[in-house]
Short mmCIF file of C-alpha atoms in Angstrom, two decimals:
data_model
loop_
_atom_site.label_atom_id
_atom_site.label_comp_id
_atom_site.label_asym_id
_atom_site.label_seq_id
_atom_site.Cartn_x
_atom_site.Cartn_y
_atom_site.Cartn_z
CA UNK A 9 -45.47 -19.31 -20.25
CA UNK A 10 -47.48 -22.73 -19.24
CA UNK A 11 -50.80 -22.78 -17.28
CA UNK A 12 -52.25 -25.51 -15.04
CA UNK A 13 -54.75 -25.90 -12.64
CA UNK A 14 -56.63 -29.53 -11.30
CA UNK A 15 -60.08 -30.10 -11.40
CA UNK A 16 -62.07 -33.49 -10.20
CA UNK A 17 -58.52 -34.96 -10.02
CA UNK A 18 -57.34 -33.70 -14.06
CA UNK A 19 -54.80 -31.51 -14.25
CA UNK A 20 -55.71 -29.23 -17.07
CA UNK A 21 -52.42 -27.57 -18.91
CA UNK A 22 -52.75 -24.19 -21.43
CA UNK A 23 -49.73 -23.46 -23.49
CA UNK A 24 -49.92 -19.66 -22.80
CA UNK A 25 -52.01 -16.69 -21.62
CA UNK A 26 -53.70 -16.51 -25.37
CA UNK A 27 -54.53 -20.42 -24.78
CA UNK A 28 -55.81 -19.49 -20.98
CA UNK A 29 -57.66 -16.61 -22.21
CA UNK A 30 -59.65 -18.90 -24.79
CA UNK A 31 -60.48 -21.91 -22.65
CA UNK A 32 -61.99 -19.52 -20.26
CA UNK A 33 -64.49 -17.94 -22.73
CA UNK A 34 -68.01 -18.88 -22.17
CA UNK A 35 -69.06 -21.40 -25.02
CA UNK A 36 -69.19 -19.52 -28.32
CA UNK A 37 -69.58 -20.48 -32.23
CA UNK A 38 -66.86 -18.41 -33.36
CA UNK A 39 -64.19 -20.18 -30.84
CA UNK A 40 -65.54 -23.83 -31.92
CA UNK A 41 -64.96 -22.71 -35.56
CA UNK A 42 -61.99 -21.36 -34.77
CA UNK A 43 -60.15 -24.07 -32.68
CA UNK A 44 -59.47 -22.41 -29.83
CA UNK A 45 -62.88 -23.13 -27.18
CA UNK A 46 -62.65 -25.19 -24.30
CA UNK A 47 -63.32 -29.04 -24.83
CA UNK A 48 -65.66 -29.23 -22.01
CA UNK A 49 -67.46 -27.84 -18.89
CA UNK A 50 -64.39 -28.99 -16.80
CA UNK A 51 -61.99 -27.71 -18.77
CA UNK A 52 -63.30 -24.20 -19.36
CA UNK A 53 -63.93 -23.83 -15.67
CA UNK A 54 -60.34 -24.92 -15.15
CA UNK A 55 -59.30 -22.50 -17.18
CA UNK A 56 -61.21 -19.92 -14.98
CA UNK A 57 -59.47 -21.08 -11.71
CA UNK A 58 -56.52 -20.75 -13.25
CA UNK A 59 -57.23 -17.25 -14.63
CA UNK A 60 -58.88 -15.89 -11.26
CA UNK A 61 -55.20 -16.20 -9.50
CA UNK A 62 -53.57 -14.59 -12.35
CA UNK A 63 -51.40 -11.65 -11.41
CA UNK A 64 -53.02 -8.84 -13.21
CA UNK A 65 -49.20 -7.62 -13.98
CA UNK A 66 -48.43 -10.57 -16.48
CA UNK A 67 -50.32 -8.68 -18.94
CA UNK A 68 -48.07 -6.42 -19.25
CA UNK A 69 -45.59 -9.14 -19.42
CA UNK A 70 -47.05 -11.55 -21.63
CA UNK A 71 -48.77 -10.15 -25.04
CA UNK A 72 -51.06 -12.56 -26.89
CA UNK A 73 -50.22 -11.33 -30.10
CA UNK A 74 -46.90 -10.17 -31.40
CA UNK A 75 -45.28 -7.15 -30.04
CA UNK A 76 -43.07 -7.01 -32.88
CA UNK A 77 -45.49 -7.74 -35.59
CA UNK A 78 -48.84 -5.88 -34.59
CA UNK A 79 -49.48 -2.20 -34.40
CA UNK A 80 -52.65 -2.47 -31.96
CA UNK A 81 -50.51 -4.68 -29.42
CA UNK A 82 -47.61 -2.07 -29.61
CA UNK A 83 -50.69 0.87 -29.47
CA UNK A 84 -51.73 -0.90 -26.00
CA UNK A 85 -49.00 -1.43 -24.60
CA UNK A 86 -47.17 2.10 -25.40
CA UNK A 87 -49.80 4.36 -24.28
CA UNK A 88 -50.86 2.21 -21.15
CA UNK A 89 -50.91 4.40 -17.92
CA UNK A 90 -48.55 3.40 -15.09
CA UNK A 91 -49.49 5.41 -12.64
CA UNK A 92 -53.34 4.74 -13.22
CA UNK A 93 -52.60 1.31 -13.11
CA UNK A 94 -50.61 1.74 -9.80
CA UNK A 95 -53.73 0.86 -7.46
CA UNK A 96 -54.40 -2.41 -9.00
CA UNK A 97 -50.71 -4.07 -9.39
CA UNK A 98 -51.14 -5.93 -6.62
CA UNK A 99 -54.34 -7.78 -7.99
CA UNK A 100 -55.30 -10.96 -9.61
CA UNK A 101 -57.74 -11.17 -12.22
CA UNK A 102 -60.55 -12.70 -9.63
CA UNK A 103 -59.50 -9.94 -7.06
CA UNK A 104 -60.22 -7.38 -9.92
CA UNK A 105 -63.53 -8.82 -10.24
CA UNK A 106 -63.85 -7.97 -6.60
CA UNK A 107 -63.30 -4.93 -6.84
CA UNK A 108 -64.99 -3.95 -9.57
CA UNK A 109 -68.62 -5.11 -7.73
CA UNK A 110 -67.34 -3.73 -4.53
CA UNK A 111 -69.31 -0.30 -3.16
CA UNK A 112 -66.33 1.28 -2.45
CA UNK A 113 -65.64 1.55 -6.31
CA UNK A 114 -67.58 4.39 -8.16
CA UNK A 115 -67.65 5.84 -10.87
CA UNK A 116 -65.27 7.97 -10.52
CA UNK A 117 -62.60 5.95 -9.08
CA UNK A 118 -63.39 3.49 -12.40
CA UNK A 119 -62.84 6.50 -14.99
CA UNK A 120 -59.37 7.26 -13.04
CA UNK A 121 -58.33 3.27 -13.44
CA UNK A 122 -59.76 3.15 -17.18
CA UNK A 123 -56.48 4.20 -18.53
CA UNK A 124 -54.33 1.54 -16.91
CA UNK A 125 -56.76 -1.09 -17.94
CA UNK A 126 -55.63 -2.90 -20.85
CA UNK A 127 -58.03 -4.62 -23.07
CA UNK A 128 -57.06 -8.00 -22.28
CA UNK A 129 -57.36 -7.41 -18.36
CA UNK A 130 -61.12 -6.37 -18.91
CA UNK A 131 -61.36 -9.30 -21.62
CA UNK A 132 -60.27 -11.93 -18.77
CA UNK A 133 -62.11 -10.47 -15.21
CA UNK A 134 -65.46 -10.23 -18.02
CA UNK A 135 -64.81 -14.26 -18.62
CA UNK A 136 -65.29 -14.46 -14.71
CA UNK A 137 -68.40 -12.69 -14.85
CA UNK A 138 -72.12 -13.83 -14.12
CA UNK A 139 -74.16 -11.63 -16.55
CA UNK A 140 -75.73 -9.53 -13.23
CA UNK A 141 -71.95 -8.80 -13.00
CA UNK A 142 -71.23 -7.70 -16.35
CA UNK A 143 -74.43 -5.40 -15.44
CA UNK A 144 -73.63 -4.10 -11.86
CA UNK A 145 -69.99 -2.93 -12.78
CA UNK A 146 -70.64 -1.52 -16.11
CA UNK A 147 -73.94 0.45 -15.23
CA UNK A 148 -70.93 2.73 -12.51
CA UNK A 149 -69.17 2.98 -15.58
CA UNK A 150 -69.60 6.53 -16.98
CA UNK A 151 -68.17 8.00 -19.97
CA UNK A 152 -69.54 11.57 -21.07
CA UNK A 153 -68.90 12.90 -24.98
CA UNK A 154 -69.75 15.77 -26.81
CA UNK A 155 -70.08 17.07 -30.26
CA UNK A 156 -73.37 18.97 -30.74
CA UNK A 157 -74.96 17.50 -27.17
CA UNK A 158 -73.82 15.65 -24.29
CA UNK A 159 -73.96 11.98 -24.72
CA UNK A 160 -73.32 9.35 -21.75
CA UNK A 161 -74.48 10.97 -19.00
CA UNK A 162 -76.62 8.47 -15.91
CA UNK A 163 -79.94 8.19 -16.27
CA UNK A 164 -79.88 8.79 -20.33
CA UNK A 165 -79.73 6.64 -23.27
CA UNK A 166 -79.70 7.95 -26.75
CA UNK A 167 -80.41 6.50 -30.14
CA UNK A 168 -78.75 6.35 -33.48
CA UNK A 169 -81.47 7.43 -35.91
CA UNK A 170 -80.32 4.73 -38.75
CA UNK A 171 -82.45 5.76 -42.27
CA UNK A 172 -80.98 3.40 -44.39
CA UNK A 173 -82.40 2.97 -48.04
CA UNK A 174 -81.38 -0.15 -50.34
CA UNK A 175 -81.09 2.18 -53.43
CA UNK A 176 -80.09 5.72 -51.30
CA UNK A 177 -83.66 7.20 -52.42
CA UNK A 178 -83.34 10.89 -50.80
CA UNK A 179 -87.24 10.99 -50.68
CA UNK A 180 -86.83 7.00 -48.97
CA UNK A 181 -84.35 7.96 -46.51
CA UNK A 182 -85.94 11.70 -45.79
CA UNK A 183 -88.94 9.55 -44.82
CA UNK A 184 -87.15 7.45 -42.59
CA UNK A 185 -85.56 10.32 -41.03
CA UNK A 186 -88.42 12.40 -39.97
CA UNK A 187 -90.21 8.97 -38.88
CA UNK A 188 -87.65 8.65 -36.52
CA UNK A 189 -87.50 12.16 -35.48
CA UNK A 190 -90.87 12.25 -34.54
CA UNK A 191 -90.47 9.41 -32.07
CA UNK A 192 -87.95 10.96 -30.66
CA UNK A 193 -85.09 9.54 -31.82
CA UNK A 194 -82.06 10.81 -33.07
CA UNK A 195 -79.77 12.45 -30.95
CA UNK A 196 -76.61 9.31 -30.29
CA UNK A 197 -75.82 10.48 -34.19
CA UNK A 198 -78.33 10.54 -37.55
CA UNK A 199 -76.12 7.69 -39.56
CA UNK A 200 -76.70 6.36 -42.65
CA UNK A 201 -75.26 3.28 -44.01
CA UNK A 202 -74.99 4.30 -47.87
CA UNK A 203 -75.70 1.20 -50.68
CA UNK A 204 -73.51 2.55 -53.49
CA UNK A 205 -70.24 4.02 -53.13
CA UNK A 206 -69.78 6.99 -55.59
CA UNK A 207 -68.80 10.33 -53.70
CA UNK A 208 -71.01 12.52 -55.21
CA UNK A 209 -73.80 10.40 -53.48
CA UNK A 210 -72.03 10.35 -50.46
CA UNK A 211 -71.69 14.01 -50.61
CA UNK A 212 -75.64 14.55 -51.23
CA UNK A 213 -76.43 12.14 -48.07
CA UNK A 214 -74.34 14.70 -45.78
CA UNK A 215 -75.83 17.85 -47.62
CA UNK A 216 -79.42 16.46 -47.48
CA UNK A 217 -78.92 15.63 -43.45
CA UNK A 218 -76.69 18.91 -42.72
CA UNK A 219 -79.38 20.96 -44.79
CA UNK A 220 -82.08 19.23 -42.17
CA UNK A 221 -80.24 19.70 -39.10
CA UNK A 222 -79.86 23.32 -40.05
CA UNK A 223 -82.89 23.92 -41.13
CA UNK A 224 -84.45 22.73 -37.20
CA UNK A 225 -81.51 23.52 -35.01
CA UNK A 226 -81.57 20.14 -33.95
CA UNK A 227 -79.19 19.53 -31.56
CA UNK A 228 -77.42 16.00 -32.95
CA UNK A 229 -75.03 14.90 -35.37
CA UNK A 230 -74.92 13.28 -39.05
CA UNK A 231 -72.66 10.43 -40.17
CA UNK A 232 -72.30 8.24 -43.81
CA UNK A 233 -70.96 5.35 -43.13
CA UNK A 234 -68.78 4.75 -45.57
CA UNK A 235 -64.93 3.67 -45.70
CA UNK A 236 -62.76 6.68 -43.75
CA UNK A 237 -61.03 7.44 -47.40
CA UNK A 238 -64.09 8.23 -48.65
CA UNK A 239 -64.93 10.73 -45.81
CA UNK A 240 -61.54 12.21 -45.96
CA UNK A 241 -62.13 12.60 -49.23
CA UNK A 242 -65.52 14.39 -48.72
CA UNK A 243 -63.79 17.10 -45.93
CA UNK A 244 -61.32 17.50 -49.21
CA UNK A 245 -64.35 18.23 -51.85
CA UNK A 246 -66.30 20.21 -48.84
CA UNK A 247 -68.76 18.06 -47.71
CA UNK A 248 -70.46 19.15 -44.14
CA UNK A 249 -69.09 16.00 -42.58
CA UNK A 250 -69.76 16.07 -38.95
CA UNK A 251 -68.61 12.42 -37.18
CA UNK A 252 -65.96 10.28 -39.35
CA UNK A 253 -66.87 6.16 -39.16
CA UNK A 254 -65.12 3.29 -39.52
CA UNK A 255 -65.23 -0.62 -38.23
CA UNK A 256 -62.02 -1.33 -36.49
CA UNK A 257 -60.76 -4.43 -35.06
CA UNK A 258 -58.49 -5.73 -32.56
CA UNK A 259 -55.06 -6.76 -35.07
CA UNK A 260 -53.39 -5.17 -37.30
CA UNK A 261 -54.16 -7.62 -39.78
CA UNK A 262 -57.91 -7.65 -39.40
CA UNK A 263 -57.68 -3.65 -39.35
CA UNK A 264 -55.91 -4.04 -42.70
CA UNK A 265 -58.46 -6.01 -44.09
CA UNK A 266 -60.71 -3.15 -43.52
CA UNK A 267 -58.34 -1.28 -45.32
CA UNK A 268 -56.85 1.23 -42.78
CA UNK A 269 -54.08 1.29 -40.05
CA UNK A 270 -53.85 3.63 -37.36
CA UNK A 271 -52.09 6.03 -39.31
CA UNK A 272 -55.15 6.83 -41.16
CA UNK A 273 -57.52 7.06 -38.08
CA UNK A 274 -55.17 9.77 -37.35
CA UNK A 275 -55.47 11.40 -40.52
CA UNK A 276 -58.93 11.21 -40.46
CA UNK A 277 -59.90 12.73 -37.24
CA UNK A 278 -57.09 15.24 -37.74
CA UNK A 279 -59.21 16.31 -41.06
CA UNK A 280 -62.58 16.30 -38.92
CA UNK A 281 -60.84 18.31 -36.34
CA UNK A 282 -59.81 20.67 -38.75
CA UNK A 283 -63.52 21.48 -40.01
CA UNK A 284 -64.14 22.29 -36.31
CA UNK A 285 -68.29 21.65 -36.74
CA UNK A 286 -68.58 20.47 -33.03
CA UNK A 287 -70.41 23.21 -30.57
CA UNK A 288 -70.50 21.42 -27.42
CA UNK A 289 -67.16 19.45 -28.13
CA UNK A 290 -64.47 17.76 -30.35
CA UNK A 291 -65.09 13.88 -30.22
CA UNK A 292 -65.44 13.60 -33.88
CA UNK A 293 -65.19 9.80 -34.41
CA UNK A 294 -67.44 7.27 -34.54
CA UNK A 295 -66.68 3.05 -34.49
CA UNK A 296 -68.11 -0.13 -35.32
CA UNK A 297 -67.02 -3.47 -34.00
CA UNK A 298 -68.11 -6.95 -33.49
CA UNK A 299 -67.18 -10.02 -32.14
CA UNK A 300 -65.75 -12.75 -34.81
CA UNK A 301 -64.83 -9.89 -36.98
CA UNK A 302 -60.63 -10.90 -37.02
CA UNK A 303 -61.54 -14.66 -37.47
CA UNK A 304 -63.85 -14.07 -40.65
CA UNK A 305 -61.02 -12.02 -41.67
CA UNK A 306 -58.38 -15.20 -41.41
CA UNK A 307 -56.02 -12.20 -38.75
CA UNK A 308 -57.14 -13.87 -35.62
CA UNK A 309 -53.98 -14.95 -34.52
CA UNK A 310 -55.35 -18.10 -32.26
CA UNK A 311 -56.66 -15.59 -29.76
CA UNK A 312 -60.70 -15.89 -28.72
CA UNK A 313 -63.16 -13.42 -30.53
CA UNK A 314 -64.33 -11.69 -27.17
CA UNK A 315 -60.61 -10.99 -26.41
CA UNK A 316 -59.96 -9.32 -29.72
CA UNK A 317 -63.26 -7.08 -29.35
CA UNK A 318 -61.61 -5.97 -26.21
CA UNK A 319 -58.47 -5.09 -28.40
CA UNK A 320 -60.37 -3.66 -30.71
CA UNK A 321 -61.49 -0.99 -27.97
CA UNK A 322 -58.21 -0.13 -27.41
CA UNK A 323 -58.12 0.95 -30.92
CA UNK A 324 -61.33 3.34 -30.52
CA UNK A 325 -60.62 5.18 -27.11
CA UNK A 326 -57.19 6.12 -28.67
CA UNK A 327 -58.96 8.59 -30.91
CA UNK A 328 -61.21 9.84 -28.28
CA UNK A 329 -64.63 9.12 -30.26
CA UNK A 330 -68.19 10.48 -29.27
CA UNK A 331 -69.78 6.85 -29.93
CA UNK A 332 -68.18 3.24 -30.63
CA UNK A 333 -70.83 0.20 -30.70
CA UNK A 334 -70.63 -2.88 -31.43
CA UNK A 335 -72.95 -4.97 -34.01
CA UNK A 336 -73.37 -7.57 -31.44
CA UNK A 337 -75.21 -10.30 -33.96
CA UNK A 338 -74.97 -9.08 -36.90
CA UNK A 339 -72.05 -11.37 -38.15
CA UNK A 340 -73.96 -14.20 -37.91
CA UNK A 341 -74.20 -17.60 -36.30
CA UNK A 342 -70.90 -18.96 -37.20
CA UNK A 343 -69.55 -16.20 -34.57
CA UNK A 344 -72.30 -15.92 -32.15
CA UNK A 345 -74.99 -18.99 -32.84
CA UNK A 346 -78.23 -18.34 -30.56
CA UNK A 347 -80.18 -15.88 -28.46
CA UNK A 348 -78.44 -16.95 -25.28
CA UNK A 349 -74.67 -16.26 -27.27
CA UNK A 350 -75.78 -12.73 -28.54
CA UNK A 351 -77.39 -11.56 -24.69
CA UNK A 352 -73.86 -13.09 -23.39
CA UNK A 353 -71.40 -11.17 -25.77
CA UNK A 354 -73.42 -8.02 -25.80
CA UNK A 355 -73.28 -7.78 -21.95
CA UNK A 356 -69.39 -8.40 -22.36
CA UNK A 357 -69.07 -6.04 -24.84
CA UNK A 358 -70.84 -3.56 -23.27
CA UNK A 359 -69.00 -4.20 -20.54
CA UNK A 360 -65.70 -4.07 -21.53
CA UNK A 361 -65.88 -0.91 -23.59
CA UNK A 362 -66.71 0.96 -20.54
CA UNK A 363 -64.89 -0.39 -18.53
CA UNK A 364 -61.90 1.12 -21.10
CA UNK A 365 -63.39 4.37 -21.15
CA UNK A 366 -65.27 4.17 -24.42
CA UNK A 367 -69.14 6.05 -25.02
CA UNK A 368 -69.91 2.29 -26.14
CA UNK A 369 -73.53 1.32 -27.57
CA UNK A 370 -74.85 -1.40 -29.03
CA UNK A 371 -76.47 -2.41 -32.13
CA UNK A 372 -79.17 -5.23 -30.70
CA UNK A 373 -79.31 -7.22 -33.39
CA UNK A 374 -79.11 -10.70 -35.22
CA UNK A 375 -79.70 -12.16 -38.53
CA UNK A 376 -82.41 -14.25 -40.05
CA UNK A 377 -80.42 -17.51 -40.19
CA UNK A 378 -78.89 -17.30 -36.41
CA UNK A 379 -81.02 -19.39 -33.48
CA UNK A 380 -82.36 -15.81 -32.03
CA UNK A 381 -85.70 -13.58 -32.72
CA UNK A 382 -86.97 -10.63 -31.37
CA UNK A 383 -87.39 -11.83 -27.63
CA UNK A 384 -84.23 -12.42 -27.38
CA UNK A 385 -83.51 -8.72 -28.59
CA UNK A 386 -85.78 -7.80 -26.35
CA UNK A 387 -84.52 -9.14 -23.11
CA UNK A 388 -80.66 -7.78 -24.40
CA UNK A 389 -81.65 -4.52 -25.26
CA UNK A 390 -83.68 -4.56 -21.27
CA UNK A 391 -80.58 -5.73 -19.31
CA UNK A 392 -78.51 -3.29 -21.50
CA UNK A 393 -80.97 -0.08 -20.54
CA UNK A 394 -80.41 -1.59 -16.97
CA UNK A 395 -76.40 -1.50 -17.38
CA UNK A 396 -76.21 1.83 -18.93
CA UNK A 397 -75.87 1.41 -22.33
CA UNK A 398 -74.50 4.70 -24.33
CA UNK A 399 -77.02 4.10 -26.92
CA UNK A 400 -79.13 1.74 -28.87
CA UNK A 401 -80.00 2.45 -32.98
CA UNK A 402 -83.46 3.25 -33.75
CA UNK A 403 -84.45 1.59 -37.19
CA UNK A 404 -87.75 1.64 -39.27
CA UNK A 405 -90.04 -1.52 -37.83
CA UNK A 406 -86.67 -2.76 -36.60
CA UNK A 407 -85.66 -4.26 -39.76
CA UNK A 408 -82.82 -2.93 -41.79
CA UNK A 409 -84.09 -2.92 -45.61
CA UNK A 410 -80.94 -2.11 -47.13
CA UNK A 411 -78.49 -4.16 -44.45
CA UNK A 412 -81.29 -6.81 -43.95
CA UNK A 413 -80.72 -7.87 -40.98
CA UNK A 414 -82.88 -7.30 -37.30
CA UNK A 415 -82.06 -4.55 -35.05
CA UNK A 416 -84.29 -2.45 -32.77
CA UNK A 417 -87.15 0.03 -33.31
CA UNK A 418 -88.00 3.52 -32.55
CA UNK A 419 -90.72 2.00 -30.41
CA UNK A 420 -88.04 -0.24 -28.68
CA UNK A 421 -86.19 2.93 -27.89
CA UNK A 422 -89.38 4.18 -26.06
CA UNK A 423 -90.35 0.65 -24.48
CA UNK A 424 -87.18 1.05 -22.67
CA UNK A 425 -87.14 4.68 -21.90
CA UNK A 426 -90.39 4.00 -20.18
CA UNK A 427 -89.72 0.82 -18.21
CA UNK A 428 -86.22 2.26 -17.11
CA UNK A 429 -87.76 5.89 -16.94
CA UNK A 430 -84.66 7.01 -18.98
CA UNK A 431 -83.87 10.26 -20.67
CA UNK A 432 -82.81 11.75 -24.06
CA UNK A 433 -79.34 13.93 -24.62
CA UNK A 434 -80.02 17.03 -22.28
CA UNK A 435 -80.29 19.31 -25.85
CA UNK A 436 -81.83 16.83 -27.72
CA UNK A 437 -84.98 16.35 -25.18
CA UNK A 438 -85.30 20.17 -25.05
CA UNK A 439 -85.16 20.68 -28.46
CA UNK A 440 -87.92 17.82 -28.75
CA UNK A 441 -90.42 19.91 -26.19
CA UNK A 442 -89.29 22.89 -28.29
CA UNK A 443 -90.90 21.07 -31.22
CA UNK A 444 -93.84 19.34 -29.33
CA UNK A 445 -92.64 16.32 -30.10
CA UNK A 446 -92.54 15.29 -26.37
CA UNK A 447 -94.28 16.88 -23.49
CA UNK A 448 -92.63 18.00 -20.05
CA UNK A 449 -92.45 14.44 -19.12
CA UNK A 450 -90.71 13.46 -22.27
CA UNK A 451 -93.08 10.87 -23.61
CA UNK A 452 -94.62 11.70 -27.11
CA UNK A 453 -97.14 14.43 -27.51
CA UNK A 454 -100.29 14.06 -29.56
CA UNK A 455 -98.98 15.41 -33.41
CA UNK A 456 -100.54 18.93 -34.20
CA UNK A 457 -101.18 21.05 -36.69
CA UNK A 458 -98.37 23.31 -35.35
CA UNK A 459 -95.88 20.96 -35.08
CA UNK A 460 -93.23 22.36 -37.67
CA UNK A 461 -91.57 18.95 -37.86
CA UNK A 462 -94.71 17.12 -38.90
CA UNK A 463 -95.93 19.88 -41.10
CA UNK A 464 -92.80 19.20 -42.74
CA UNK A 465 -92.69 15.64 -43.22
CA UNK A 466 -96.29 15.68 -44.51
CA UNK A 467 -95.00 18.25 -47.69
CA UNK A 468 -92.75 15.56 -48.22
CA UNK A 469 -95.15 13.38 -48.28
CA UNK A 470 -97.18 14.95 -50.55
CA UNK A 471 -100.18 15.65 -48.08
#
C-alpha cells in the first residue's frame, strides 16, 4: 500500500509502510549506505506527517518483511497479544505518542500493553520522538528479572562486569575481575567475551568465574560469550554455565548469518533451564544487538536499521532473558557516523526495548574511527541513567583491550550512580556492605586490611 502526504506545496509519495518507515528515520549512516534514508529535511518530515496519522492496526496488516519467507516476522506476528492490544486499536501512531507521555500512563498500564506492541509500532511512534521523549516514556517503563538477584527495579542500575583479556590470561582476566568488584561492579552479569574459541578454554573461563562466585557468595551471574553451540555444548561436557548469550537480529537471514534460528534459542535456554542454577529466578538468557547489524550482513531486506533493532527485540523477549543490550556504536561509522547518531539510536534503542518488555541495557560505546569520543559517551550514558537504563558494562579504563573498541568505566558506573543517586541489585549492594566494599550509603569504603575481597586480589597479585 502507497503513502502520501504534501509539504510546502510537494506531494511526497512512499511505495509502502517499509518505505514510510525509512524516510521517517532521523538521518543515519547506515540508511544513506543502505539506500533507503530520506532525501531531505522535507521529505523525512513528510514522511513523519504521514506516519503520525497512521492507524496503529495496519501493522498488523501490512508486514515489512515477508510473512512467508521470515521466521522473526511470522514469530511477531503469531504470538502478538490481542487482547493487550485491545486499548490501543483505535490509535494512530502520533496518538500513541500521546499516550505514551501522558500521566495517566504508568508503569503498570505500559507492562500490560507491552505484549500487544509489536516491534515496528514502537520502531515508528520512537521516529516521532524528541530525545526528552524517548527519555520520559521509557524511564515508566519497568521490567524486573531474576536469576541470582533482582535486576530492573526504579531507582537501580546495574553493571556488566566485562574482564576481557586479548589472549584469555586467567591471571589477566582474574585481575580485571576483582578490579571491578571492588568498585562495585558486577551484579547486571560477570561476562567475558573469550579471544579463542576452543571449549576447553571456554570451559576454564566458567569454572574460574563459578569457582569465584562460590567462593564469596556473591550474589550475580557469569556468562562466556561465545556462539550458543558452544554453550550448549559446555551444559553437555558440565560446565557451570549460568546465563546462555548470543547476538540476535531482527531477520531471519541476518539471524542465520549469526548462525542460529529460533529453533536453537529454544534449545539453548531449554538446556540452561534444565541445569536449574538460578536462586532468585529462571531468566537464563542473555542478548546482544545493534543497529546496522542486518545491513552489514547483506539480510536487510530494504527496511531501516532502527526498525530491524526493534525486530530484533521481538526476538529476545520471546525467550524471556534476564538482560538484552545493545552495542549502540560499536559497529562503526558506516551504521551510526558521529556522537550526535550514537546519543540518538541509543535513546531509541533503549527506548524501544522497554517499551517491548525487555531488561534492555546498553553498551555506551563507539570506535576509534567513528566522529564520537568520550563526551559524547558521557552525555549518552547521563540521559540513559536519567531514562532508566537496565544496565551499563563496566570495563577496565573504559577501553576494551581484547574487543578494542571504547565503552564505559567502573568509574563511569559510579559518576552516574552519584549524580542520579542510583542503586545496585538489592543482593548485590548488600553483599557489597557485607564485604566493606561500600558503606551504608553505598559509595566505596576506604580498602582495609579486613576486606576479604582485597586480601584476595592482592595474593593474586603477588603482594
Amino acid at each position: 500500500m502507497a503513502y502520501a502526504h504534501t509539504v510546502g506545496g510537494s506531494v511526497y509519495r512512499f511505495a509502502d509502510l517499509k518505505d514510510l518507515l525509512a524516510k521517517a528515520t532521523p538521518l543515519r549512516s547506515g540508511d544513506v549506505l543502505a539506500g533507503v534514508a530520506a532525501a531531505s529535511a522535507e521529505q523525512r518530515m513528510a514522511a513523519r506527517l504521514a506516519l503520525a496519522d497512521l492507524p496503529l492496526s495496519r501493522f498488523l496488516e501490512e508486514a515489512i518483511v515477508p510473512y512467508e519467507t521470515d521466521e522473526v516476522t511470522r514469530l511477531i506476528v503469531d504470538t502478538h497479544d490481542a487482547a493487550a492490544f485491545a486499548p490501543l486499536h483505535s490509535l494512530s501512531v502520533g496518538e500513541l505518542r500521546n499516550w505514551l507521555l501522558s500521566d495517566g500512563t504508568t508503569s503498570e498500564v505500559l507492562a500490560a500493553a507491552a505484549p500487544g506492541i509489536t516491534p515496528e509500532m514502537a520502531a515508528a511512534v520512537s521516529k516521532l520522538m524528541r530525545n526528552q521523549d524517548l527519555i520520559l516514556a521509557a524511564r515508566k517503563c519497568r521490567v524486573v528479572t531474576r536469576f541470582r538477584n533482582t535486576l530492573g527495579l526504579p531507582g537501580r542500575l546495574a553493571v556488566r562486569l566485562q574482564p576481557n583479556h586479548p589472549t584469555d590470561d586467567a591471571l589477566g582476566i582474574a585481575a580485571s575481575l576483582f578490579d571491578g568488584l571492588l568498585y562495585g561492579a558486577g551484579d547486571a552479569v560477570i561476562g567475558i567475551n573469550p579471544a579463542g574459541d576452543s571449549l576447553s578454554t571456554f570451559i576454564n573461563l566458567w569454572r574460574m568465574m563459578d569457582e569465584l562466585i562460590t567462593r564469596f557468595a556473591i550474589p550475580t551471574q557469569s556468562c562466556v560469550l561465545t556462539h550458543v553451540t558452544n554453550q550448549i555444548r559446555g551444559i553437555e561436557a558440565g560446565a557451570p554455565v549460568d546465563l546462555v548469550f548470543q547476538s540476535v537480529a531482527g531477520t531471519e537471514r541476518a539471524n542465520r548469518g549469526f548462525g542460529i534460528d529460533l529453533a536453537l534459542l529454544h534449545e539453548a535456554r531449554q538446556a540452561a533451564l534444565s541445569l536449574k542454577r538460578g536462586t532468585l529466578g529462571d531468566n537464563v538468557m542473555y542478548f546482544e544487538t545493534g543497529q546496522g547489524s542486518a545491513l552489514s550482513a547483506g539480510a536487510h531486506h530494504g527496511c531501516d536499521q532502527q526498525t530491524l533493532e526493534a525486530r530484533a527485540y521481538g526476538v529476545a523477549r520471546h525467550y524471556k532473558p534476564l538482560l538484552t543490550n545493545t552495542v549502540v556504536g560499536f559497529i562503526g561509522p558506516e551504521y551510526l557516523y558521529d556522537g550526535k547518531q550514537i546519543i540518538r539510536a541509543g535513546l531509541e534503542d533503549h527506548f524501544c526495548g522497554k517499551l517491548l518488555g525487555l531488561p534492555l541495557g546498553v553498551d555506551v560505546c563507539y570506535t576509534n574511527h567513528a566522529e564520537a569520543d568520550q563526551d559524547d559517551m558521557d552525555t549518552l550514558l547521563t540521559l540513559l541513567g536519567a531514562a532508566g537504563v537496565t544496565f551499563v558494562m563496566g570495563v577496565p579504563g573504559a577501553d576494551d583491550v581484547m574487543l578494542n573498541y571504547q565503552s564505559t568505566s567502573f568509574h563511569d558506573a559510579l559518576y552516574v550512580r552519584e549524580v542520579l543517586n542510583l542503586k545496585r541489585a538489592p543482593e548485590f549492594e548488600a553483599w557489597l556492605e557485607r564485604m566493606r566494599i561500600i558503606d551504608s550509603q553505598g559509595r566505596l569504603a576506604a580498602a582495609g586490611a579486613d576486606n576479604p575481597l582485597l586480601a584476595a586480589a592482592t595474593k593474586l597479585g603477588g603482594g
